């Protein structure tokens, strides 16, 4: 890890540098050693480059978007400032989930990879909110579900090995669900988000639907009585959701699978 003073200089530079005319990326000063570690991992990864390139190519903003790392709020999109907020703790908490669930041993992916995959999916999720606001896209239904789909479709169709990235993000939903009590508070039933376990299966459904042969075992957790029906639905659902979002993406030529 770089020294504190050298890393502080890096943060000061990054805070004033624009990733592109479309998205400006800022890093708030990291207040703890853990935050400094998270900031360094994020900055040295390819996550921001992939995120910015996807936006430049497929969902450019009329009003430039700001992505701010650090602080206590988030992950969230603030429509008043047209800013995505991602706290450093989000990466750290994700990393801990993947570590505690022995991701390397069970799936051959490092906790770092799982956490960065989750970060990229989350950035695209929040960017979905921003793009809907920026382009005045009508949403019939839960916007949170719509932008989950936005993030997953972009990963599957436009990012190399993006389906595996989406699977990591889905696993994070499952880990969070496992970490909850066996009941929900009444307020959670009218929350804007679907339940974590629903988000897990919805993401896997899109991945399976995109390539049933490659991911034929992905839905094996589903009871056998429902499995055939769900597999057929997921193939339809992937095509339907992809086609709907293609109406709003700027360059909708799909990558070769």
Tab-separated table of C-alpha atoms in Angstrom, residues 23-252:
chain	number	residue	atom	x	y	z
A	23	UNK	CA	-18.951	11.430	-16.037
A	24	UNK	CA	-16.807	13.163	-13.430
A	25	UNK	CA	-15.278	10.947	-10.731
A	26	UNK	CA	-14.373	12.338	-7.315
A	27	UNK	CA	-12.716	10.731	-4.295
A	28	UNK	CA	-13.393	12.249	-0.903
A	29	UNK	CA	-10.518	12.129	1.613
A	30	UNK	CA	-10.335	8.713	3.280
A	31	UNK	CA	-10.464	9.069	7.060
A	32	UNK	CA	-9.360	5.585	8.123
A	33	UNK	CA	-6.787	3.050	7.009
A	34	UNK	CA	-9.590	0.761	5.825
A	35	UNK	CA	-11.101	3.564	3.758
A	36	UNK	CA	-7.708	4.347	2.245
A	37	UNK	CA	-7.312	0.684	1.343
A	38	UNK	CA	-10.759	0.580	-0.292
A	39	UNK	CA	-10.096	3.783	-2.221
A	40	UNK	CA	-6.811	2.416	-3.515
A	41	UNK	CA	-8.378	-0.878	-4.630
A	42	UNK	CA	-11.201	0.915	-6.431
A	43	UNK	CA	-8.926	3.471	-8.089
A	44	UNK	CA	-6.468	0.826	-9.298
A	45	UNK	CA	-9.187	-1.486	-10.650
A	46	UNK	CA	-10.844	-1.344	-14.070
A	47	UNK	CA	-14.299	-0.710	-12.613
A	48	UNK	CA	-14.398	3.027	-13.273
A	49	UNK	CA	-12.976	2.637	-16.785
A	50	UNK	CA	-15.604	0.038	-17.689
A	51	UNK	CA	-18.376	2.129	-16.137
A	52	UNK	CA	-17.370	5.297	-17.986
A	53	UNK	CA	-16.907	3.476	-21.296
A	54	UNK	CA	-20.327	1.848	-21.042
A	55	UNK	CA	-21.912	5.217	-20.378
A	56	UNK	CA	-20.040	6.927	-23.208
A	57	UNK	CA	-21.066	4.183	-25.634
A	58	UNK	CA	-24.594	3.273	-24.572
A	59	UNK	CA	-26.144	5.692	-22.074
A	60	UNK	CA	-24.539	9.154	-22.364
A	61	UNK	CA	-26.044	11.855	-20.203
A	62	UNK	CA	-27.373	15.194	-21.418
A	63	UNK	CA	-26.277	16.598	-18.059
A	64	UNK	CA	-22.843	15.292	-16.952
A	65	UNK	CA	-23.028	12.858	-14.037
A	66	UNK	CA	-20.824	13.004	-10.947
A	67	UNK	CA	-19.651	9.829	-9.201
A	68	UNK	CA	-18.403	10.494	-5.674
A	69	UNK	CA	-16.567	7.903	-3.596
A	70	UNK	CA	-16.375	8.383	0.164
A	71	UNK	CA	-18.670	9.873	2.760
A	72	UNK	CA	-21.372	8.072	4.698
A	73	UNK	CA	-24.309	8.112	2.283
A	74	UNK	CA	-25.058	5.458	-0.267
A	75	UNK	CA	-24.893	3.635	-2.427
A	76	UNK	CA	-27.480	6.003	-3.885
A	77	UNK	CA	-28.276	8.400	-6.695
A	78	UNK	CA	-29.161	11.953	-5.661
A	79	UNK	CA	-31.402	13.469	-8.358
A	80	UNK	CA	-31.045	16.987	-6.943
A	81	UNK	CA	-27.296	17.038	-7.617
A	82	UNK	CA	-27.218	14.363	-10.364
A	83	UNK	CA	-24.612	12.513	-8.301
A	84	UNK	CA	-23.974	8.872	-7.448
A	85	UNK	CA	-22.594	8.377	-3.925
A	86	UNK	CA	-20.601	5.253	-3.057
A	87	UNK	CA	-19.068	5.097	0.447
A	88	UNK	CA	-15.754	3.313	0.836
A	89	UNK	CA	-17.437	1.072	3.389
A	90	UNK	CA	-19.588	-0.425	0.634
A	91	UNK	CA	-16.558	-2.084	-0.941
A	92	UNK	CA	-15.268	-3.171	2.470
A	93	UNK	CA	-18.597	-4.683	3.515
A	94	UNK	CA	-18.905	-6.506	0.197
A	95	UNK	CA	-15.354	-7.815	0.532
A	96	UNK	CA	-16.168	-9.126	4.013
A	97	UNK	CA	-19.323	-10.872	2.782
A	98	UNK	CA	-17.405	-12.676	0.042
A	99	UNK	CA	-14.602	-13.555	2.465
A	100	UNK	CA	-16.912	-14.863	5.186
A	101	UNK	CA	-18.825	-16.960	2.650
A	102	UNK	CA	-15.570	-18.557	1.409
A	103	UNK	CA	-16.082	-17.359	-2.152
A	104	UNK	CA	-12.647	-18.447	-3.318
A	105	UNK	CA	-13.063	-21.964	-1.983
A	106	UNK	CA	-16.636	-22.425	-3.199
A	107	UNK	CA	-16.570	-20.710	-6.581
A	108	UNK	CA	-12.953	-20.012	-7.475
A	109	UNK	CA	-13.397	-16.235	-7.297
A	110	UNK	CA	-11.443	-14.089	-4.887
A	111	UNK	CA	-13.352	-11.873	-2.437
A	112	UNK	CA	-11.750	-8.886	-4.157
A	113	UNK	CA	-13.183	-9.959	-7.507
A	114	UNK	CA	-16.603	-10.533	-5.983
A	115	UNK	CA	-16.586	-7.136	-4.290
A	116	UNK	CA	-15.450	-5.295	-7.432
A	117	UNK	CA	-18.062	-7.148	-9.501
A	118	UNK	CA	-20.692	-6.054	-6.997
A	119	UNK	CA	-19.409	-2.486	-7.166
A	120	UNK	CA	-19.697	-2.408	-10.969
A	121	UNK	CA	-23.238	-3.796	-10.881
A	122	UNK	CA	-24.144	-1.235	-8.213
A	123	UNK	CA	-22.666	1.636	-10.234
A	124	UNK	CA	-24.755	0.581	-13.220
A	125	UNK	CA	-27.830	0.224	-11.007
A	126	UNK	CA	-27.443	3.777	-9.697
A	127	UNK	CA	-26.593	5.014	-13.200
A	128	UNK	CA	-29.895	3.513	-14.308
A	129	UNK	CA	-31.694	5.859	-11.911
A	130	UNK	CA	-29.608	8.747	-13.229
A	131	UNK	CA	-30.280	7.852	-16.864
A	132	UNK	CA	-34.023	7.551	-16.275
A	133	UNK	CA	-34.030	11.012	-14.689
A	134	UNK	CA	-31.736	12.540	-17.308
A	135	UNK	CA	-33.686	11.176	-20.279
A	136	UNK	CA	-37.175	11.358	-18.722
A	137	UNK	CA	-37.713	7.653	-19.370
A	138	UNK	CA	-41.160	6.448	-18.258
A	139	UNK	CA	-41.126	3.568	-15.782
A	140	UNK	CA	-44.232	1.450	-15.319
A	141	UNK	CA	-43.609	-0.504	-12.141
A	142	UNK	CA	-40.830	-0.479	-9.579
A	143	UNK	CA	-37.938	1.673	-10.755
A	144	UNK	CA	-35.580	-0.309	-8.511
A	145	UNK	CA	-36.399	-3.491	-10.417
A	146	UNK	CA	-36.028	-1.668	-13.729
A	147	UNK	CA	-32.514	-0.456	-12.919
A	148	UNK	CA	-31.488	-3.869	-11.573
A	149	UNK	CA	-32.422	-5.148	-15.019
A	150	UNK	CA	-30.607	-2.231	-16.686
A	151	UNK	CA	-27.393	-3.100	-14.849
A	152	UNK	CA	-27.631	-6.816	-15.553
A	153	UNK	CA	-28.498	-6.450	-19.243
A	154	UNK	CA	-25.573	-4.069	-19.795
A	155	UNK	CA	-23.193	-6.515	-18.144
A	156	UNK	CA	-24.464	-9.530	-20.066
A	157	UNK	CA	-24.633	-7.892	-23.480
A	158	UNK	CA	-21.766	-5.396	-23.520
A	159	UNK	CA	-19.055	-6.516	-21.068
A	160	UNK	CA	-16.668	-9.417	-21.603
A	161	UNK	CA	-17.485	-12.054	-18.963
A	162	UNK	CA	-20.201	-9.675	-17.786
A	163	UNK	CA	-22.553	-12.527	-16.942
A	164	UNK	CA	-20.046	-13.718	-14.337
A	165	UNK	CA	-19.949	-10.183	-12.931
A	166	UNK	CA	-23.735	-10.265	-12.636
A	167	UNK	CA	-23.592	-13.653	-10.901
A	168	UNK	CA	-21.229	-12.220	-8.278
A	169	UNK	CA	-23.651	-9.348	-7.688
A	170	UNK	CA	-26.504	-11.840	-7.384
A	171	UNK	CA	-24.509	-13.829	-4.834
A	172	UNK	CA	-24.095	-10.646	-2.814
A	173	UNK	CA	-27.894	-10.319	-2.685
A	174	UNK	CA	-28.057	-13.916	-1.439
A	175	UNK	CA	-25.428	-13.284	1.243
A	176	UNK	CA	-27.334	-10.237	2.470
A	177	UNK	CA	-30.554	-12.241	2.513
A	178	UNK	CA	-28.924	-15.022	4.546
A	179	UNK	CA	-27.709	-12.414	7.016
A	180	UNK	CA	-31.228	-11.196	7.757
A	181	UNK	CA	-33.729	-12.428	10.353
A	182	UNK	CA	-36.314	-14.977	9.230
A	183	UNK	CA	-38.986	-12.276	9.087
A	184	UNK	CA	-39.525	-8.849	7.543
A	185	UNK	CA	-40.759	-5.692	9.193
A	186	UNK	CA	-44.068	-4.414	7.852
A	187	UNK	CA	-42.379	-1.375	6.315
A	188	UNK	CA	-40.193	-3.595	4.169
A	189	UNK	CA	-43.215	-4.948	2.332
A	190	UNK	CA	-43.849	-1.486	0.865
A	191	UNK	CA	-40.174	-0.654	0.331
A	192	UNK	CA	-39.127	0.484	-3.144
A	193	UNK	CA	-36.693	-2.452	-3.375
A	194	UNK	CA	-37.656	-6.059	-3.918
A	195	UNK	CA	-36.400	-8.464	-1.258
A	196	UNK	CA	-32.754	-9.476	-1.556
A	197	UNK	CA	-33.617	-13.072	-2.397
A	198	UNK	CA	-35.954	-11.892	-5.161
A	199	UNK	CA	-33.170	-9.721	-6.568
A	200	UNK	CA	-30.845	-12.729	-6.430
A	201	UNK	CA	-33.143	-14.960	-8.467
A	202	UNK	CA	-34.156	-12.151	-10.854
A	203	UNK	CA	-30.511	-11.531	-11.717
A	204	UNK	CA	-29.789	-15.229	-12.194
A	205	UNK	CA	-32.919	-15.499	-14.329
A	206	UNK	CA	-31.577	-12.921	-16.788
A	207	UNK	CA	-28.172	-14.580	-16.916
A	208	UNK	CA	-29.723	-17.993	-17.563
A	209	UNK	CA	-32.080	-16.569	-20.167
A	210	UNK	CA	-29.182	-15.026	-22.074
A	211	UNK	CA	-27.527	-18.424	-22.676
A	212	UNK	CA	-29.476	-21.455	-21.383
A	213	UNK	CA	-26.876	-23.926	-22.575
A	214	UNK	CA	-23.909	-22.270	-20.882
A	215	UNK	CA	-25.802	-21.617	-17.651
A	216	UNK	CA	-28.008	-24.716	-17.622
A	217	UNK	CA	-27.270	-25.451	-13.939
A	218	UNK	CA	-27.699	-21.878	-12.735
A	219	UNK	CA	-31.305	-22.278	-11.599
A	220	UNK	CA	-30.934	-25.677	-9.947
A	221	UNK	CA	-31.970	-24.191	-6.587
A	222	UNK	CA	-35.503	-23.839	-7.959
A	223	UNK	CA	-37.816	-26.712	-7.010
A	224	UNK	CA	-38.163	-29.318	-9.760
A	225	UNK	CA	-41.922	-28.770	-9.985
A	226	UNK	CA	-41.291	-25.189	-11.138
A	227	UNK	CA	-37.912	-25.475	-12.839
A	228	UNK	CA	-39.004	-26.114	-16.431
A	229	UNK	CA	-41.550	-23.312	-16.322
A	230	UNK	CA	-39.040	-20.889	-14.793
A	231	UNK	CA	-36.394	-21.737	-17.383
A	232	UNK	CA	-38.830	-21.001	-20.192
A	233	UNK	CA	-39.889	-17.773	-18.523
A	234	UNK	CA	-36.295	-16.632	-18.009
A	235	UNK	CA	-35.520	-17.033	-21.710
A	236	UNK	CA	-38.564	-14.933	-22.565
A	237	UNK	CA	-37.835	-12.431	-19.814
A	238	UNK	CA	-34.246	-11.823	-20.899
A	239	UNK	CA	-35.283	-11.128	-24.491
A	240	UNK	CA	-38.206	-8.957	-23.457
A	241	UNK	CA	-36.265	-6.813	-20.985
A	242	UNK	CA	-33.290	-6.506	-23.319
A	243	UNK	CA	-35.511	-5.383	-26.207
A	244	UNK	CA	-37.260	-2.836	-23.995
A	245	UNK	CA	-34.002	-1.278	-22.821
A	246	UNK	CA	-32.576	-1.260	-26.350
A	247	UNK	CA	-35.117	1.440	-27.204
A	248	UNK	CA	-33.218	3.782	-24.876
A	249	UNK	CA	-29.591	2.757	-25.392
A	250	UNK	CA	-27.657	4.903	-27.849
A	251	UNK	CA	-25.686	2.215	-29.686
A	252	UNK	CA	-27.675	-0.978	-29.355
